Amino acid sequence: MSSAAHTNSVPRRKKGESNGRPPVDLARIQAAVREILLAIGEDPDREGLLETPQRVARMYEELFAGLHKNPAGVLGKTFSEKYDEMVLVKNIGFESMCEHHLLPFFGKAHIAYLPNGRIVGLSKLARAVDALARRPQVQERMTQELADLVMRELNARGVGVVLEASHTCMAIRGVRKPDSLCTTSAMRGVFQTNLSTRSEFMALLQTGK
Ligand code: ZN
């Protein structure tokens, strides 16, 4: 059968992007959102809410797109290079969803690594951040996953990752502390064992802030 025959049944997603998961079931999300509206005492058939289940389904598809990407694949293409000093990419913006409340948390990721003969395109690091952020997540785990991923895929001598994020589940519910900022870090290899490498990383994070 030609691939054109599948065009209607497989919208948007590119080949090889399923990451072993079934595709997002938009109709099922829509039905669930309608249920939630009923459960909170709303009328899902009033004009303003009519298309809300559909919009939320599309939004979830976008916010959880990382589930269908393989972060290791994102960093798969590396280049051999003699450069052996620290590479640091600061202020990589990300948006994620707290898996405890399904509310957004968002902020900035800073990634540094000491290459071991191989470097990666800088935009690929940002894509790896997206792949890990766009799924039900907790900041602590995302930080570690990012560090382990870069360490493994680049066979780096060391990796340092710092994430700073605001959590809407802290801001708008529970303790309601809208200005709180959560910082997490993960050090691997020489960033863990060598104090001067770690200090250089921390100093570079402060410059131009
Ligand atoms: Zn939360």
Tab-separated table of C-alpha atoms and ligand atoms in Angstrom:
chain	number	residue	atom	x	y	z
A	1	MET	CA	0.000	0.000	0.000
A	2	SER	CA	1.336	3.438	-0.820
A	3	SER	CA	2.067	5.819	2.028
A	4	ALA	CA	-0.373	8.333	0.506
A	5	ALA	CA	-3.240	6.035	1.533
A	6	HIS	CA	-2.347	6.692	5.167
A	7	THR	CA	-2.226	10.463	4.909
A	8	ASN	CA	-5.649	11.030	6.441
A	9	SER	CA	-5.302	8.570	9.302
A	10	VAL	CA	-1.856	9.791	10.397
A	11	PRO	CA	-2.043	13.561	10.714
A	12	ARG	CA	0.891	15.856	11.511
A	13	ARG	CA	3.301	13.378	13.084
A	14	LYS	CA	6.392	12.658	11.041
A	15	LYS	CA	7.648	9.150	10.486
A	16	GLY	CA	9.915	7.852	13.226
A	17	GLU	CA	8.539	10.229	15.849
A	18	SER	CA	6.305	7.849	17.789
A	19	ASN	CA	9.024	6.804	20.245
A	20	GLY	CA	7.218	3.470	20.622
A	21	ARG	CA	3.990	5.024	21.933
A	22	PRO	CA	0.492	4.983	20.446
A	23	PRO	CA	-0.492	8.299	18.799
A	24	VAL	CA	-2.262	10.954	20.872
A	25	ASP	CA	-5.994	10.130	21.012
A	26	LEU	CA	-7.555	13.558	20.475
A	27	ALA	CA	-11.159	12.269	20.631
A	28	ARG	CA	-10.489	10.669	23.990
A	29	ILE	CA	-9.031	13.887	25.437
A	30	GLN	CA	-12.053	15.819	24.114
A	31	ALA	CA	-14.471	13.418	25.798
A	32	ALA	CA	-12.519	13.651	29.059
A	33	VAL	CA	-12.483	17.461	29.020
A	34	ARG	CA	-16.227	17.494	28.425
A	35	GLU	CA	-16.577	15.205	31.467
A	36	ILE	CA	-14.483	17.565	33.595
A	37	LEU	CA	-16.644	20.530	32.551
A	38	LEU	CA	-19.758	18.599	33.557
A	39	ALA	CA	-18.130	17.487	36.809
A	40	ILE	CA	-17.316	21.040	37.927
A	41	GLY	CA	-20.928	22.049	37.325
A	42	GLU	CA	-20.495	23.793	33.978
A	43	ASP	CA	-22.591	23.485	30.846
A	44	PRO	CA	-20.230	22.209	28.109
A	45	ASP	CA	-22.859	23.072	25.486
A	46	ARG	CA	-22.935	26.792	26.165
A	47	GLU	CA	-21.435	28.854	23.382
A	48	GLY	CA	-18.146	29.795	25.007
A	49	LEU	CA	-17.298	26.202	25.915
A	50	LEU	CA	-18.443	24.448	22.744
A	51	GLU	CA	-15.005	24.180	21.179
A	52	THR	CA	-13.030	24.051	24.414
A	53	PRO	CA	-12.598	20.246	24.506
A	54	GLN	CA	-11.195	20.374	20.968
A	55	ARG	CA	-8.823	23.215	21.823
A	56	VAL	CA	-7.609	21.516	24.986
A	57	ALA	CA	-6.993	18.274	23.076
A	58	ARG	CA	-4.807	20.097	20.520
A	59	MET	CA	-3.032	21.935	23.324
A	60	TYR	CA	-2.249	18.687	25.157
A	61	GLU	CA	-0.963	17.181	21.945
A	62	GLU	CA	1.452	20.107	21.719
A	63	LEU	CA	2.416	20.194	25.408
A	64	PHE	CA	3.069	16.447	25.550
A	65	ALA	CA	4.754	16.139	22.149
A	66	GLY	CA	8.029	15.213	23.870
A	67	LEU	CA	6.578	11.810	24.778
A	68	HIS	CA	6.748	10.953	21.115
A	69	LYS	CA	10.325	12.064	20.612
A	70	ASN	CA	13.425	10.123	21.508
A	71	PRO	CA	15.768	12.597	23.272
A	72	ALA	CA	18.780	10.395	22.533
A	73	GLY	CA	17.938	10.537	18.827
A	74	VAL	CA	17.956	14.337	19.028
A	75	LEU	CA	21.625	14.281	20.130
A	76	GLY	CA	22.508	11.407	17.814
A	77	LYS	CA	24.536	13.459	15.331
A	78	THR	CA	27.839	14.631	16.804
A	79	PHE	CA	30.998	16.058	15.233
A	80	SER	CA	34.598	15.228	16.026
A	81	GLU	CA	36.417	18.372	17.149
A	82	LYS	CA	39.673	19.103	18.974
A	83	TYR	CA	38.042	21.740	21.212
A	84	ASP	CA	38.379	20.505	24.778
A	85	GLU	CA	37.281	23.471	26.899
A	86	MET	CA	33.911	23.922	28.502
A	87	VAL	CA	30.885	24.434	26.255
A	88	LEU	CA	28.046	26.284	27.985
A	89	VAL	CA	24.599	27.089	26.612
A	90	LYS	CA	22.674	29.379	28.933
A	91	ASN	CA	19.052	30.499	29.127
A	92	ILE	CA	17.418	27.746	27.097
A	93	GLY	CA	13.751	28.509	27.691
A	94	PHE	CA	11.475	25.563	28.373
A	95	GLU	CA	7.842	24.876	29.236
A	96	SER	CA	6.833	21.686	30.976
A	97	MET	CA	3.881	20.173	32.822
A	98	CYS	CA	4.076	19.217	36.480
A	99	GLU	CA	2.970	15.598	36.582
A	100	HIS	CA	1.384	15.992	40.019
A	101	HIS	CA	-1.119	18.696	39.048
A	102	LEU	CA	-0.945	18.896	35.244
A	103	LEU	CA	-0.130	22.573	35.593
A	104	PRO	CA	2.734	24.241	33.723
A	105	PHE	CA	6.155	24.943	35.095
A	106	PHE	CA	8.542	26.918	32.965
A	107	GLY	CA	11.896	28.612	33.089
A	108	LYS	CA	15.442	28.294	31.857
A	109	ALA	CA	17.927	25.487	31.429
A	110	HIS	CA	21.696	25.958	31.475
A	111	ILE	CA	23.804	23.124	30.113
A	112	ALA	CA	27.597	22.834	30.184
A	113	TYR	CA	29.830	19.986	29.097
A	114	LEU	CA	33.486	19.172	28.677
A	115	PRO	CA	33.851	17.425	25.309
A	116	ASN	CA	35.753	14.230	24.821
A	117	GLY	CA	36.620	14.717	21.150
A	118	ARG	CA	32.978	15.145	20.095
A	119	ILE	CA	30.683	18.162	20.093
A	120	VAL	CA	27.029	18.563	19.180
A	121	GLY	CA	25.107	21.323	17.372
A	122	LEU	CA	24.028	23.874	19.984
A	123	SER	CA	20.426	23.898	18.779
A	124	LYS	CA	20.353	20.136	19.369
A	125	LEU	CA	20.815	20.764	23.097
A	126	ALA	CA	17.756	23.023	23.014
A	127	ARG	CA	15.789	20.303	21.192
A	128	ALA	CA	16.809	17.755	23.802
A	129	VAL	CA	15.502	20.116	26.499
A	130	ASP	CA	12.167	20.321	24.649
A	131	ALA	CA	11.902	16.551	24.243
A	132	LEU	CA	12.333	16.080	27.992
A	133	ALA	CA	10.188	19.070	28.992
A	134	ARG	CA	7.155	18.400	26.803
A	135	ARG	CA	5.739	15.532	28.862
A	136	PRO	CA	4.353	15.019	32.367
A	137	GLN	CA	7.478	15.829	34.343
A	138	VAL	CA	9.051	16.885	37.648
A	139	GLN	CA	11.889	19.392	37.587
A	140	GLU	CA	14.251	17.244	39.650
A	141	ARG	CA	13.962	14.277	37.308
A	142	MET	CA	14.190	16.408	34.182
A	143	THR	CA	17.471	17.899	35.453
A	144	GLN	CA	18.992	14.468	35.981
A	145	GLU	CA	17.669	13.037	32.732
A	146	LEU	CA	19.205	15.952	30.845
A	147	ALA	CA	22.614	15.516	32.491
A	148	ASP	CA	22.625	11.737	31.948
A	149	LEU	CA	21.532	12.152	28.339
A	150	VAL	CA	24.292	14.623	27.395
A	151	MET	CA	26.888	12.614	29.311
A	152	ARG	CA	25.945	9.387	27.537
A	153	GLU	CA	25.271	10.618	23.992
A	154	LEU	CA	28.378	12.831	23.788
A	155	ASN	CA	30.546	10.513	25.852
A	156	ALA	CA	31.512	13.785	27.584
A	157	ARG	CA	34.215	14.131	30.262
A	158	GLY	CA	31.665	15.940	32.377
A	159	VAL	CA	28.284	17.655	32.347
A	160	GLY	CA	26.658	20.333	34.484
A	161	VAL	CA	22.954	21.151	34.248
A	162	VAL	CA	21.060	23.851	36.156
A	163	LEU	CA	17.309	24.425	35.792
A	164	GLU	CA	15.454	27.448	37.170
A	165	ALA	CA	11.674	27.363	36.972
A	166	SER	CA	8.433	28.875	38.208
A	167	HIS	CA	5.733	26.375	39.068
A	168	THR	CA	2.159	27.472	38.537
A	169	CYS	CA	1.048	24.745	40.968
A	170	MET	CA	2.956	26.739	43.632
A	171	ALA	CA	1.692	30.084	42.339
A	172	ILE	CA	-2.056	29.676	41.912
A	173	ARG	CA	-3.029	26.902	44.322
A	174	GLY	CA	-1.879	25.367	47.617
A	175	VAL	CA	0.606	27.724	49.309
A	176	ARG	CA	0.186	30.381	46.578
A	177	LYS	CA	3.709	31.738	46.326
A	178	PRO	CA	3.776	33.227	42.819
A	179	ASP	CA	7.328	34.627	43.066
A	180	SER	CA	9.052	31.446	44.183
A	181	LEU	CA	11.706	30.048	41.880
A	182	CYS	CA	12.960	26.479	42.040
A	183	THR	CA	16.588	25.752	41.152
A	184	THR	CA	17.869	22.225	40.559
A	185	SER	CA	21.260	21.015	39.428
A	186	ALA	CA	22.934	17.819	38.309
A	187	MET	CA	26.688	17.299	37.938
A	188	ARG	CA	28.310	14.387	36.170
A	189	GLY	CA	31.916	13.302	35.573
A	190	VAL	CA	34.544	16.008	36.193
A	191	PHE	CA	31.810	18.467	37.171
A	192	GLN	CA	31.246	16.181	40.115
A	193	THR	CA	34.858	15.311	40.957
A	194	ASN	CA	36.756	18.507	40.104
A	195	LEU	CA	35.952	21.525	42.229
A	196	SER	CA	37.575	24.038	39.839
A	197	THR	CA	35.483	22.784	36.878
A	198	ARG	CA	32.336	23.133	38.930
A	199	SER	CA	33.395	26.613	40.116
A	200	GLU	CA	34.109	27.723	36.537
A	201	PHE	CA	30.617	26.545	35.543
A	202	MET	CA	28.965	28.376	38.425
A	203	ALA	CA	30.974	31.563	37.705
A	204	LEU	CA	29.995	31.464	34.005
A	205	LEU	CA	26.345	31.126	35.013
A	206	GLN	CA	26.599	34.379	36.956
A	207	THR	CA	28.209	36.452	34.173
A	208	GLY	CA	25.879	38.663	32.166
A	209	LYS	CA	22.904	37.728	34.250
B	1	ZN	ZN	2.671	20.477	40.886
